[in-house]
Each structure stands twice: as structure tokens, then as C-alpha cells.
PDB file of C-alpha atoms in Angstrom:
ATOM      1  CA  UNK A 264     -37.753  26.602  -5.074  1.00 49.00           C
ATOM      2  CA  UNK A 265     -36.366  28.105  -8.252  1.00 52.00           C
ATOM      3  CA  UNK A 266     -34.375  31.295  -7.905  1.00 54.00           C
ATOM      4  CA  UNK A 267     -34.894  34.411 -10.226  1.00 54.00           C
ATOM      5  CA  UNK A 268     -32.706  35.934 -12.288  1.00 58.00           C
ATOM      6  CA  UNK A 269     -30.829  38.567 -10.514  1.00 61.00           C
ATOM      7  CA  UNK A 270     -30.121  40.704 -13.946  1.00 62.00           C
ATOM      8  CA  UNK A 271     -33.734  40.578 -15.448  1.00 62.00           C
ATOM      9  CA  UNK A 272     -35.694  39.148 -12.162  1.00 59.00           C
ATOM     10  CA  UNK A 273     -37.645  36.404 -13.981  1.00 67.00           C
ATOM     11  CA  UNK A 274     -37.810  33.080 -12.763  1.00 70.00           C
ATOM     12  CA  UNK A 275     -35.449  30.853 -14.822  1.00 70.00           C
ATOM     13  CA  UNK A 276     -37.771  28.084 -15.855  1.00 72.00           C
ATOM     14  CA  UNK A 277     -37.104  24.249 -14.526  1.00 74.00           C
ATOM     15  CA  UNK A 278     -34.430  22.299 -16.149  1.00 73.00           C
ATOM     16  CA  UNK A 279     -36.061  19.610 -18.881  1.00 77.00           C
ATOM     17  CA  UNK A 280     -36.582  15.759 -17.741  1.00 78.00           C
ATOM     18  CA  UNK A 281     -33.677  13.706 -18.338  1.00 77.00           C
ATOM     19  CA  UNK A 282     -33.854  11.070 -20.884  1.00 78.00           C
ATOM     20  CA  UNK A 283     -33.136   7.846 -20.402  1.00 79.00           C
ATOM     21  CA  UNK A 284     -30.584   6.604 -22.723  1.00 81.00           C
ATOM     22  CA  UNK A 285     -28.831   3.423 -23.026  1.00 81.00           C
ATOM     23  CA  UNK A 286     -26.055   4.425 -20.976  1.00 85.00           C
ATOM     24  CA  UNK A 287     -28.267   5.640 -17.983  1.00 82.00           C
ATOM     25  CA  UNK A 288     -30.327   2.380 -18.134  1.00 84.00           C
ATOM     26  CA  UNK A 289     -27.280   0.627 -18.080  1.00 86.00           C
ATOM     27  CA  UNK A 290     -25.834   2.345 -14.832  1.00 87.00           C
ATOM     28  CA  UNK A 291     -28.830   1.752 -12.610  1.00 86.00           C
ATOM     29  CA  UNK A 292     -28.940  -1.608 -13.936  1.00 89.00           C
ATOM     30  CA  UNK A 293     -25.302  -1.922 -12.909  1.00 91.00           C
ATOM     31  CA  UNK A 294     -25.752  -0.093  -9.556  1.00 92.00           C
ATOM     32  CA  UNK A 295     -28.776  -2.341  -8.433  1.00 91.00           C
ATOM     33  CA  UNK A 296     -27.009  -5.625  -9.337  1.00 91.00           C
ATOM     34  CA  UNK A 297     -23.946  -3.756  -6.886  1.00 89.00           C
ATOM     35  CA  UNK A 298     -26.667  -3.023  -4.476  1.00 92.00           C
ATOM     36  CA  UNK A 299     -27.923  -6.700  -4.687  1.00 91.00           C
ATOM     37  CA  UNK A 300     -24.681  -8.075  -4.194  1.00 86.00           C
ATOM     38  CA  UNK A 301     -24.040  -5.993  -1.090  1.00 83.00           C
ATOM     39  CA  UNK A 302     -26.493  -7.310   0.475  1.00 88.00           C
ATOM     40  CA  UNK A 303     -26.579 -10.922  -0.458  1.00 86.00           C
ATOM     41  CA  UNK A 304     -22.857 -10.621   1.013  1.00 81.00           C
ATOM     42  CA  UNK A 305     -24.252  -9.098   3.939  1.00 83.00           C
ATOM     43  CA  UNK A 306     -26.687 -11.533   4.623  1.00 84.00           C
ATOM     44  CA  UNK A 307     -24.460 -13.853   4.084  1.00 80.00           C
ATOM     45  CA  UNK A 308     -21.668 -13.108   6.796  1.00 79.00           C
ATOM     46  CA  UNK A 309     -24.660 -12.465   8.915  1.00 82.00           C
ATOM     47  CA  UNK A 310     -26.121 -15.775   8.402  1.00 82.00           C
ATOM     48  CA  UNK A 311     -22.850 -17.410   9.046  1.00 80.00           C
ATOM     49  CA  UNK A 312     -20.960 -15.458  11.668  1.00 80.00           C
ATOM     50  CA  UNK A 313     -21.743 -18.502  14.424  1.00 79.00           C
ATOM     51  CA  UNK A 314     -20.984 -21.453  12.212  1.00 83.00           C
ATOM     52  CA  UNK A 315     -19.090 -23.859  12.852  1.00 87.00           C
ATOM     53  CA  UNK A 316     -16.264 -22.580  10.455  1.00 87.00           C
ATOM     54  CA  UNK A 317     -15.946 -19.266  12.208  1.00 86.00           C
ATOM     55  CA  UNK A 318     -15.872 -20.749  15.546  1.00 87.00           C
ATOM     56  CA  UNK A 319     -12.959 -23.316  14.481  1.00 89.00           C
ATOM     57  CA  UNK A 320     -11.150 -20.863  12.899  1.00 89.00           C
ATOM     58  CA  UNK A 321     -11.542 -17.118  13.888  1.00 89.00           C
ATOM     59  CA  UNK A 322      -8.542 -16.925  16.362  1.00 92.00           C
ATOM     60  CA  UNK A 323      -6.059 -18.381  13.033  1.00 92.00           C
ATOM     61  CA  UNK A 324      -7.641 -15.161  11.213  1.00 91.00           C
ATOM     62  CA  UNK A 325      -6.637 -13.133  14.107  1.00 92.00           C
ATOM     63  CA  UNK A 326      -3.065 -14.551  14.230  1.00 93.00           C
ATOM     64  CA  UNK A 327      -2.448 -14.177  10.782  1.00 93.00           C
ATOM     65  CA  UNK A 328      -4.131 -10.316  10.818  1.00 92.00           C
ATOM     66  CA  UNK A 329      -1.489  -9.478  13.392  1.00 93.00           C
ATOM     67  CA  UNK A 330       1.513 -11.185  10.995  1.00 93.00           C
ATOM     68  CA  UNK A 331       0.130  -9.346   8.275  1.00 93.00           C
ATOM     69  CA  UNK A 332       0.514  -5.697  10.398  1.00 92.00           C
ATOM     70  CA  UNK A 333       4.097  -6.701  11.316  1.00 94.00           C
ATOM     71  CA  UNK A 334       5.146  -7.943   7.951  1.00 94.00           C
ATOM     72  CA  UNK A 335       3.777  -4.447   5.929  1.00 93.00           C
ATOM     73  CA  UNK A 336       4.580  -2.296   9.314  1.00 93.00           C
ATOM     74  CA  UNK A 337       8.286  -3.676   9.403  1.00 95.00           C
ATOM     75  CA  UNK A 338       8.896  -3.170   5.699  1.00 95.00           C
ATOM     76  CA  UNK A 339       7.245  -0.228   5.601  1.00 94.00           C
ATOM     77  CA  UNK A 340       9.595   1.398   7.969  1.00 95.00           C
ATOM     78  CA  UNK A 341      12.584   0.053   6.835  1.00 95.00           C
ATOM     79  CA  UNK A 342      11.738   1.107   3.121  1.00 94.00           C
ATOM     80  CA  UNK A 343      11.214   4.291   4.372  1.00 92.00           C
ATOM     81  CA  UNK A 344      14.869   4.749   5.917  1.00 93.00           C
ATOM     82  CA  UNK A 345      16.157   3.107   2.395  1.00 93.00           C
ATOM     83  CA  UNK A 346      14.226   5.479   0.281  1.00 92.00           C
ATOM     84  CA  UNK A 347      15.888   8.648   1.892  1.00 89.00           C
ATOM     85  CA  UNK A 348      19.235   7.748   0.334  1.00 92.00           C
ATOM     86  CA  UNK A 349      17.978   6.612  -2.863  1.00 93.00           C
ATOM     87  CA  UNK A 350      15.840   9.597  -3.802  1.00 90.00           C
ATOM     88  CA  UNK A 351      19.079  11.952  -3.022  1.00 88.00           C
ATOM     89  CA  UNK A 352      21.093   9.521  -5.451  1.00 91.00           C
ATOM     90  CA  UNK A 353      18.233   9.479  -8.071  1.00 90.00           C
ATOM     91  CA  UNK A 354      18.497  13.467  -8.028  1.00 85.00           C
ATOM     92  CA  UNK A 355      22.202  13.631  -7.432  1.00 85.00           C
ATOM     93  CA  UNK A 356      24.487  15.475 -10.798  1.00 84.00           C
ATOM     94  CA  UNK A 357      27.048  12.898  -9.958  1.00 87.00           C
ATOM     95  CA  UNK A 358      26.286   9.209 -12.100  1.00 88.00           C
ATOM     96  CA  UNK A 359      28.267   7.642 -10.193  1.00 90.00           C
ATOM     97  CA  UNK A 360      25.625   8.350  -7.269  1.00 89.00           C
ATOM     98  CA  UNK A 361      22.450   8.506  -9.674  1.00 89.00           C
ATOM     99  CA  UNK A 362      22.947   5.460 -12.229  1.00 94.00           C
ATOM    100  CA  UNK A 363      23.025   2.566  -9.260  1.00 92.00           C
ATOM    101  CA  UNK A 364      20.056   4.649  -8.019  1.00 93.00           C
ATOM    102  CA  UNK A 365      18.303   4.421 -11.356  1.00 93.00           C
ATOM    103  CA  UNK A 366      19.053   0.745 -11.834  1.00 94.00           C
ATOM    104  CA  UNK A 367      17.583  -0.156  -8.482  1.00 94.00           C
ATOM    105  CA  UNK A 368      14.547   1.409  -8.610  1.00 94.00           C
ATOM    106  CA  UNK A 369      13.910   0.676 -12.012  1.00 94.00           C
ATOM    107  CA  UNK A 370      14.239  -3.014 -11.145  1.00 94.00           C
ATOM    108  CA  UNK A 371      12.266  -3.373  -8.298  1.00 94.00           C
ATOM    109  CA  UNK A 372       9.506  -1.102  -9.768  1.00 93.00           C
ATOM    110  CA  UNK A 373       9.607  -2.860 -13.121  1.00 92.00           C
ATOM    111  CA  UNK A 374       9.456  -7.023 -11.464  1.00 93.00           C
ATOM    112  CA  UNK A 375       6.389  -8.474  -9.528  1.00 93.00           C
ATOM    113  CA  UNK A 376       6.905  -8.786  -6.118  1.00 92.00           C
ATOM    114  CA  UNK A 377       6.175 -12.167  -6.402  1.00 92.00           C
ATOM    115  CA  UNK A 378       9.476 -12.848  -8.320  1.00 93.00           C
ATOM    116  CA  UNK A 379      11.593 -10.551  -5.857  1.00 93.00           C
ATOM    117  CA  UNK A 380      10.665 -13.044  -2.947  1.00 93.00           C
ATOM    118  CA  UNK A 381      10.645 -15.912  -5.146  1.00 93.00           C
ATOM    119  CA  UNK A 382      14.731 -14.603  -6.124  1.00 92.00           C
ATOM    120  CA  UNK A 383      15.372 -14.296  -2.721  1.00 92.00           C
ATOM    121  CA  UNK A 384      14.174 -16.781  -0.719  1.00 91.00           C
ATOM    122  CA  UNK A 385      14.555 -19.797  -3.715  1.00 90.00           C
ATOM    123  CA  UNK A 386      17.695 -18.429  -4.815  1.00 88.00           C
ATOM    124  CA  UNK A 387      19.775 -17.586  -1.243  1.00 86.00           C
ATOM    125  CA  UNK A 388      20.032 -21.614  -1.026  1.00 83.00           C
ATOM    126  CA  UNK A 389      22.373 -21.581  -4.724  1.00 86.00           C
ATOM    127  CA  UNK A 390      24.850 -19.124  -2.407  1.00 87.00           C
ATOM    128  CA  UNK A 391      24.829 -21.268   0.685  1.00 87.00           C
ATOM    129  CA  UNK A 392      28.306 -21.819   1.138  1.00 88.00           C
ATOM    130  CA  UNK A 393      29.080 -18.207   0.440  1.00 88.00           C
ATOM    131  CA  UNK A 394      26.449 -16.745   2.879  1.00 87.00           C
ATOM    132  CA  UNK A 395      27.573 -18.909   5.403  1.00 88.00           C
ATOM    133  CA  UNK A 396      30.874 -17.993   5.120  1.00 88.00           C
ATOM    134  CA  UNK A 397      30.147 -14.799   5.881  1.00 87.00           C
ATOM    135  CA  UNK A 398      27.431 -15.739   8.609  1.00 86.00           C
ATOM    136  CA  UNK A 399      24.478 -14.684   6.745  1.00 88.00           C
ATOM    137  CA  UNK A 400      22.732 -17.960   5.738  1.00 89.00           C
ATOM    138  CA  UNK A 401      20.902 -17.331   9.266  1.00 88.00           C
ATOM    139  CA  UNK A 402      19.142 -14.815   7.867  1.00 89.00           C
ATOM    140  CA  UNK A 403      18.235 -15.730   4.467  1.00 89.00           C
ATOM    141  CA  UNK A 404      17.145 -19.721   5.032  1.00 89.00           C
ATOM    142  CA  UNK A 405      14.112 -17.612   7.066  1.00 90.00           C
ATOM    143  CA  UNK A 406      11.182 -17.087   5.615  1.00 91.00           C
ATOM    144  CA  UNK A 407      10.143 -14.506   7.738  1.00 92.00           C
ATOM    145  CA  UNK A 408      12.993 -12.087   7.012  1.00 93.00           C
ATOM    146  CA  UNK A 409      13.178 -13.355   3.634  1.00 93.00           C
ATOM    147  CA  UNK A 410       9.917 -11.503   3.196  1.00 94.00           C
ATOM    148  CA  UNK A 411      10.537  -8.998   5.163  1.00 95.00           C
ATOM    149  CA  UNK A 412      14.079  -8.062   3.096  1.00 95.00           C
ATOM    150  CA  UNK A 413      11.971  -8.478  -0.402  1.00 94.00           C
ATOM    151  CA  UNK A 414       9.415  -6.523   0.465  1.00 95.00           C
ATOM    152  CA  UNK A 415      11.404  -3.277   2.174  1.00 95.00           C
ATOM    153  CA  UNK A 416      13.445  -3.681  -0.968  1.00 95.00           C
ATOM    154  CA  UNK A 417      10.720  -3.309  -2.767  1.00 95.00           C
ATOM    155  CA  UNK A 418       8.670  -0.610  -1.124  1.00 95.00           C
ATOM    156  CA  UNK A 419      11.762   1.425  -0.679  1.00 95.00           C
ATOM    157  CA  UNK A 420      12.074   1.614  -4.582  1.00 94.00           C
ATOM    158  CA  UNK A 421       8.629   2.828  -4.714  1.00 94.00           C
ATOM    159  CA  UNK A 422       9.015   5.435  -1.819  1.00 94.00           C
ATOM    160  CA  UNK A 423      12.001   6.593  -3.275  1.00 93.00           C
ATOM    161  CA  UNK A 424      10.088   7.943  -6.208  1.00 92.00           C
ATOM    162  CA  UNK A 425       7.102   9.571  -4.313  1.00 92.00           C
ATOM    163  CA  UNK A 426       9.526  11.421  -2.448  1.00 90.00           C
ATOM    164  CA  UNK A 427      11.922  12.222  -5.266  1.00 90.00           C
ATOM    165  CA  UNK A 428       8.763  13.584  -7.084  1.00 88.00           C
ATOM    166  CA  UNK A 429       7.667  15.676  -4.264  1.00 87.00           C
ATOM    167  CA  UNK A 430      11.313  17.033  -3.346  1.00 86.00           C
ATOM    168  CA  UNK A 431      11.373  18.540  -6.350  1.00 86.00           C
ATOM    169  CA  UNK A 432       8.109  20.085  -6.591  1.00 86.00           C
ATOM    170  CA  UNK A 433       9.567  21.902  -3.988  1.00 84.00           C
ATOM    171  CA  UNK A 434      10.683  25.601  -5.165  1.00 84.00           C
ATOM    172  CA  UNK A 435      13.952  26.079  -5.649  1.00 83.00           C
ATOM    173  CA  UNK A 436      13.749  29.627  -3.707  1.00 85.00           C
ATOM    174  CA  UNK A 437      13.500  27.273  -1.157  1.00 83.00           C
ATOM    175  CA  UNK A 438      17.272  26.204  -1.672  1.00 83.00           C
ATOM    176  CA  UNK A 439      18.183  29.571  -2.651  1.00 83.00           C
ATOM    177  CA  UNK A 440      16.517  30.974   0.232  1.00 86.00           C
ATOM    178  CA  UNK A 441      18.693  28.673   3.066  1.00 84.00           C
ATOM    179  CA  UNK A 442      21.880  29.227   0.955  1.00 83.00           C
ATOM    180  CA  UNK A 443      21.498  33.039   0.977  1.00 86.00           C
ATOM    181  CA  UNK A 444      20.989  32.584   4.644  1.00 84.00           C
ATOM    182  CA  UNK A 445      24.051  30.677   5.338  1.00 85.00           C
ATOM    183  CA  UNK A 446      22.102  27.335   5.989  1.00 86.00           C
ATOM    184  CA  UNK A 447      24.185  24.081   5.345  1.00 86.00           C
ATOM    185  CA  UNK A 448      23.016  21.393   2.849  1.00 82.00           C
ATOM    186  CA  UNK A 449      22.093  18.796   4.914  1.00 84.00           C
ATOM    187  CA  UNK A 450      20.226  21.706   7.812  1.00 86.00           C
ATOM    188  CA  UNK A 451      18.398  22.540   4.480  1.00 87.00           C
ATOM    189  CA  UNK A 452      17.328  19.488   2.750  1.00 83.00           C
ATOM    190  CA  UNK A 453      16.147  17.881   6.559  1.00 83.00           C
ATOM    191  CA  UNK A 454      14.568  20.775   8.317  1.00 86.00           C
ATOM    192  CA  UNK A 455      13.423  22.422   5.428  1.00 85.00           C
ATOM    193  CA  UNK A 456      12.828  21.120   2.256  1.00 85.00           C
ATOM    194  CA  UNK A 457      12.032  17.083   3.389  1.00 83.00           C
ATOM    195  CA  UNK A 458       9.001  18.154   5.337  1.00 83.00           C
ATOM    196  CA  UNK A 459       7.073  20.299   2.963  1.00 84.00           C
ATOM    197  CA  UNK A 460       8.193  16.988   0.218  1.00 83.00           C
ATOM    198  CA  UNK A 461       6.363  14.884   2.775  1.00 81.00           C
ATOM    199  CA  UNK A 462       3.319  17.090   2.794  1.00 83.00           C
ATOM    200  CA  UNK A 463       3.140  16.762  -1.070  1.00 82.00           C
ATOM    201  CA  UNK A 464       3.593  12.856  -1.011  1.00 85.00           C
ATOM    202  CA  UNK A 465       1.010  11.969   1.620  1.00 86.00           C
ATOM    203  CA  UNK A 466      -1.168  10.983  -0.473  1.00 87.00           C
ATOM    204  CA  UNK A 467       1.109   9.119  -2.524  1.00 89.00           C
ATOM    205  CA  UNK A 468       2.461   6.821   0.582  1.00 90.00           C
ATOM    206  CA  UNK A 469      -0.636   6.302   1.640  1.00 89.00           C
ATOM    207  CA  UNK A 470      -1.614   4.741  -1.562  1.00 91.00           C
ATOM    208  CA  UNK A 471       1.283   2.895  -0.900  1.00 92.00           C
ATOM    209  CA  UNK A 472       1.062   1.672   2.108  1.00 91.00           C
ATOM    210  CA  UNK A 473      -2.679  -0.157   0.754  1.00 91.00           C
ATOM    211  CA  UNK A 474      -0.720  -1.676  -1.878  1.00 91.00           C
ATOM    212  CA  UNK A 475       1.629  -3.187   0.647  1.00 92.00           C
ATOM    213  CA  UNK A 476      -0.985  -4.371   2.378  1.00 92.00           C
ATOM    214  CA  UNK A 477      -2.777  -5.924  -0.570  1.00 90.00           C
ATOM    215  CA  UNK A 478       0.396  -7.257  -1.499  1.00 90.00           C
ATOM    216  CA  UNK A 479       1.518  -8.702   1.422  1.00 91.00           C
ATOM    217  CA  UNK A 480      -0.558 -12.191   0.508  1.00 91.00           C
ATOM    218  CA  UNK A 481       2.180 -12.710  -1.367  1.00 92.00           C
ATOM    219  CA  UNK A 482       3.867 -14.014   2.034  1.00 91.00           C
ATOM    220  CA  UNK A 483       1.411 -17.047   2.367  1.00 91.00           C
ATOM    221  CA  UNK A 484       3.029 -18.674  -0.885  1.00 90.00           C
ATOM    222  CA  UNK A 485       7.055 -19.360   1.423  1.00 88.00           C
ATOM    223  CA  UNK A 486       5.304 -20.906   4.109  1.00 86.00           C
ATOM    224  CA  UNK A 487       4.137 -17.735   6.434  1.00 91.00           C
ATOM    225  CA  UNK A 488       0.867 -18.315   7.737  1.00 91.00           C
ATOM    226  CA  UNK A 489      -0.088 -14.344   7.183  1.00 91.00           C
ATOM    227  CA  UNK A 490      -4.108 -13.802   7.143  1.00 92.00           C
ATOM    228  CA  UNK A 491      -4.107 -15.038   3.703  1.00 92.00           C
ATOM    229  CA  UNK A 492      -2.017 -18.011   4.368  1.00 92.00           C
ATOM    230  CA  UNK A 493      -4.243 -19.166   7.645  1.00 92.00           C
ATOM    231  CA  UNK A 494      -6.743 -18.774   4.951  1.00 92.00           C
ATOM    232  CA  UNK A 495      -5.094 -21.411   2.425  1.00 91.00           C
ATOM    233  CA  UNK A 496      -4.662 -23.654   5.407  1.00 91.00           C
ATOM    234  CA  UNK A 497      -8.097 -23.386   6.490  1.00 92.00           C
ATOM    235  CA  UNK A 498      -9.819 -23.991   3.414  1.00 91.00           C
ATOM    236  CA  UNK A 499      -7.267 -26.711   3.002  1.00 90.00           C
ATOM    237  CA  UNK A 500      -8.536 -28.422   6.069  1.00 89.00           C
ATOM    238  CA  UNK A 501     -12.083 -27.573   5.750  1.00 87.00           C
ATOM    239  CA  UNK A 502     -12.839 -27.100   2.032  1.00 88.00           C
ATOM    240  CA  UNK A 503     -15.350 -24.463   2.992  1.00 86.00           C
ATOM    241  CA  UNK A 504     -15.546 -21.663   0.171  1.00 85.00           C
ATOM    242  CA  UNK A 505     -16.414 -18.947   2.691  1.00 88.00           C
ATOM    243  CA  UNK A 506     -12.617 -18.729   4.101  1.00 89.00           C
ATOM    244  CA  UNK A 507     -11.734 -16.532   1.418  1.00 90.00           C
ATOM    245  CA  UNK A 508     -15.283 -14.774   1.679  1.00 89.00           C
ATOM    246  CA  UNK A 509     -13.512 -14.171   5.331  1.00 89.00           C
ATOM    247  CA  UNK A 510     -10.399 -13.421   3.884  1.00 91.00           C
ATOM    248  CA  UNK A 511     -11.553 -10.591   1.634  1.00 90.00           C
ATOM    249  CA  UNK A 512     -13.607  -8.944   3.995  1.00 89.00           C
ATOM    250  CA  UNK A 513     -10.849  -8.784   6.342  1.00 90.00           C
ATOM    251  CA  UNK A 514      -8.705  -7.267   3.781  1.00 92.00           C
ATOM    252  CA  UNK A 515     -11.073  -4.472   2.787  1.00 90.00           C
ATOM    253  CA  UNK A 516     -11.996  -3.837   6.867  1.00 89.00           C
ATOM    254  CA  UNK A 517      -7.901  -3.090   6.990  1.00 90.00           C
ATOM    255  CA  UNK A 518      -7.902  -1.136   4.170  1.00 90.00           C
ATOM    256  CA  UNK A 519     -10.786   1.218   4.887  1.00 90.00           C
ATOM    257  CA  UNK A 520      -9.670   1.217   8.275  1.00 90.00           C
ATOM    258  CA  UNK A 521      -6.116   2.527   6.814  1.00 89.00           C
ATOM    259  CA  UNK A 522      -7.905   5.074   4.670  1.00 89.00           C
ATOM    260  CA  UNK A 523      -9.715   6.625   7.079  1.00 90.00           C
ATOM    261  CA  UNK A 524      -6.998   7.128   9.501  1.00 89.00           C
ATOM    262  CA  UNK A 525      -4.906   8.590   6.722  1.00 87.00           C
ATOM    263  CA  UNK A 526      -7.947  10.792   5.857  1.00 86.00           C
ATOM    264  CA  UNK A 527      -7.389  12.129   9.269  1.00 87.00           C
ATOM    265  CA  UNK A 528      -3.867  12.825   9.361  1.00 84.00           C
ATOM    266  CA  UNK A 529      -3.936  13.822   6.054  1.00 82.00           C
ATOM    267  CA  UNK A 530      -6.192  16.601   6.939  1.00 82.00           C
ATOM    268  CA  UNK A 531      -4.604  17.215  10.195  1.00 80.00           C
ATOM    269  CA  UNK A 532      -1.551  17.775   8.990  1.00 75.00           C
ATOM    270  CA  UNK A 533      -2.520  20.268   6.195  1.00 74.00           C
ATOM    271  CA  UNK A 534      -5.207  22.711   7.891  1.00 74.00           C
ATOM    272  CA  UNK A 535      -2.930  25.358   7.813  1.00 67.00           C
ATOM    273  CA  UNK A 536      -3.052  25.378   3.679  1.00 65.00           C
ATOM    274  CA  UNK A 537      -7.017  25.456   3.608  1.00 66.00           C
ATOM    275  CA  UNK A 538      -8.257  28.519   2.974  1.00 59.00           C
TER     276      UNK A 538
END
């Protein structure tokens, strides 16, 4: 139904067909080959879910799904609790505080991953007798915390800049506010001004958080059989194309899994600013 015009009353007339120009013929073309695709893959995984691969190799998938949630969860945590720190030194007057800050974050946000774990797990064994002199060489001739270590180093630089960002696009009455009332500094920065900076960078760290998780194939390359590196050694053994097929679906099941859930406490946890 077409509504009327409430200033003269007349019935606006209906909007003129569309052409179709290169460009539009273009996007449905694209769209139906994405809508073909879809559901070749589809068919596909349906076609395939009881072969013999899947039934050989499922529970490895499963294993290295759960390494995969304790390698991001671990380094996601501990990057958090390293970010804290850093984002005060990145906004701290005093260089002394701000320039090791700077250099850190600017390293680890300006090298691939790939390299940082490479560095660290390749290059601990040139410091052997050092580390063990100190009783560290425990630590860093393991691959597992050798990941772990490169990867909270590296998602702390990263979450030190979301929440730098949003602590200060937090007013400054805020500060001004808790001074005038006789707050201390660190009362002020933790009860008041960190959580409304966390409200601005959830959407930031969750964005995060699927990068890490992307990322974390990374893992599979120094021996830890992560989802994707149960995938390596199953298409090693088998020479079957679809364990990556597997692999990727997995990946994008965790992701939209993650982005719902975030969705959620996104929108929980800022109801009270919807109008």
C-alpha cells in the first residue's frame, strides 16, 4: 500500500523499476555463485560426515579443538593482566615509563606472530647456557609455553592499545570529578574510569579475541598438535583433501560461536545506554 502525502493528501506515485546495470548483474551473479558454493559445501560435509576419514579421525579434531581453547584462553588472560600496565605506561607524562611502553607495543604490533614464536622458541636454544643458569631453560625448550609466552606477548601489545584508546575517550570530568571528591588515583582509575574504558573496547577485544583464535594455527608449525596441527598430521597420514575442509569449518563454527556469545554480553552489558 502506498501512503499519501500528509501535506497535500495525494498518493505519492510508485518508485520507477530499477535498472539493471552492470554492477547489479554482477552482484547477483556473484551472490548465486556464493549461494552455489554454500551448498555444494553443504552437501558435501553431508555426504561425508560417516566416511571413513571422519570416523578415523574425529576424536584428533576434538583433542586439538580443546588445545586450541587453552592455548588462545591462556594467552588471552595473561595478555590481559600485561596490558593493564602497559596502557598506563603508554599514557604516562614520564618517558622513562612511556618510551619502553611505546617500543614494546610497537614491536609486537608491527612483526607477524609467526616470527615472535619463531624468535622465541628457535632462538631460546642460542641462550641455553644462560637460561639454565638461571633455571629457565625448563620453560623455554617447551613448546607449549613457548607459544603460550609469544602469543600473551603478543596479544597483550594489542590489548594494551584498545584499552589505552578507550581510557581516554573517557572524559576527563571523570578525573576531575574523583579528584574534587577526594578520590585517590588508583580508587579512580580502577573503580571508575577502567570500567566505563572496558565498555568502550568491547567490541574491540572481541575482535581480538577472533584474531587470536584465527591465529592460533600458528601453534601447529613447533610441533603442537592444536586443531590445525591434528589437521597437518591427518592429511599427512591420509592424504585426504577434506581434513582441511574439516579444519575450516571447525574454525568458522568457533568463531561464530564466539560472536554470538559476545553479541550477548555485549548487549547485556550495555542496556542501560539504549534509549
Amino acid at each position: 500500500m502506498i501512503a499519501a502525502n500528509p501535506e497535500t493528501g495525494q498518493i505519492r506515485p510508485p518508485a520507477p523499476p530499477r535498472a539493471w546495470t552492470n554492477i547489479r548483474i554482477f552482484g547477483h551473479v556473484l551472490m548465486a555463485l556464493w549461494i552455489i558454493s554454500g551448498a555444494s559445501l553443504l552437501y558435501f560435509l553431508g555426504s561425508n560426515v560417516a566416511s571413513t576419514f571422519v570416523e578415523k579421525y574425529w576424536l584428533k579434531y576434538v583433542d586439538g579443538f580443546l588445545v586450541t581453547l587453552q592455548i588462545v584462553g591462556l594467552s588471552l588472560l595473561v595478555g590481559a593482566l600485561l596490558s593493564i600496565p602497559v596502557a598506563l605506561a603508554r599514557n604516562s607524562t614520564w618517558k622513562i615509563f612511556s618510551w619502553p611502553a611505546y617500543g614494546y607495543v610497537y614491536f609486537f604490533r608491527g612483526t607477524p606472530l609467526l616470527a615472535q614464536t619463531f624468535l622465541i622458541y628457535y632462538g631460546a636454544g642460542t641462550f641455553r647456557p644462560e637460561l639454565e643458569a638461571v633455571g629457565l631453560w625448563g620453560f623455554f625448550r617447551e613448546a607449549w609455553y613457548c607459544v603460550i609466552f609469544a602469543f600473551s606477548l603478543n596479544t597483550a601489545a594489542y590489548q594494551a592499545e584498545i584499552l589505552r584508546g578507550a581510557i581516554l575517550n573517557v572524559p576527563k570530568g571523570q578525573w576531575e570529578g574523583a579528584e574534587a571528591l577526594g578520590i585517590s588515583t588508583p580508587v579512580t582509575f580502577f573503580k571508575i574510569i577502567l570500567p566505563q574504558a572496558l565498555m568502550v573496547a568491547l567490541r574491540p577485544y572481541g575482535n581480538e579475541i577472533i584474531l587470536m583464535i584465527k591465529g592460533s594455527a600458528i601453534a601447529s608449525i613447533i610441533t603442537i598438535y592444536d586443531l590445525m596441527g591434528e589437521t597437518r598430521r591427518a592429511y599427512s597420514r591420509s592424504y585426504d583433501f577434506q581434513a582441511y575442509i574439516w579444519a575450516a569449518v571447525a574454525y568458522l563454527l568457533i568463531v561464530e560461536t564466539l560472536r554470538r556469545i559476545w553479541d550477548k554480553i555485549e548487549a547485556r552489558l550495555t542496556r542501560h545506554l539504549k534509549r
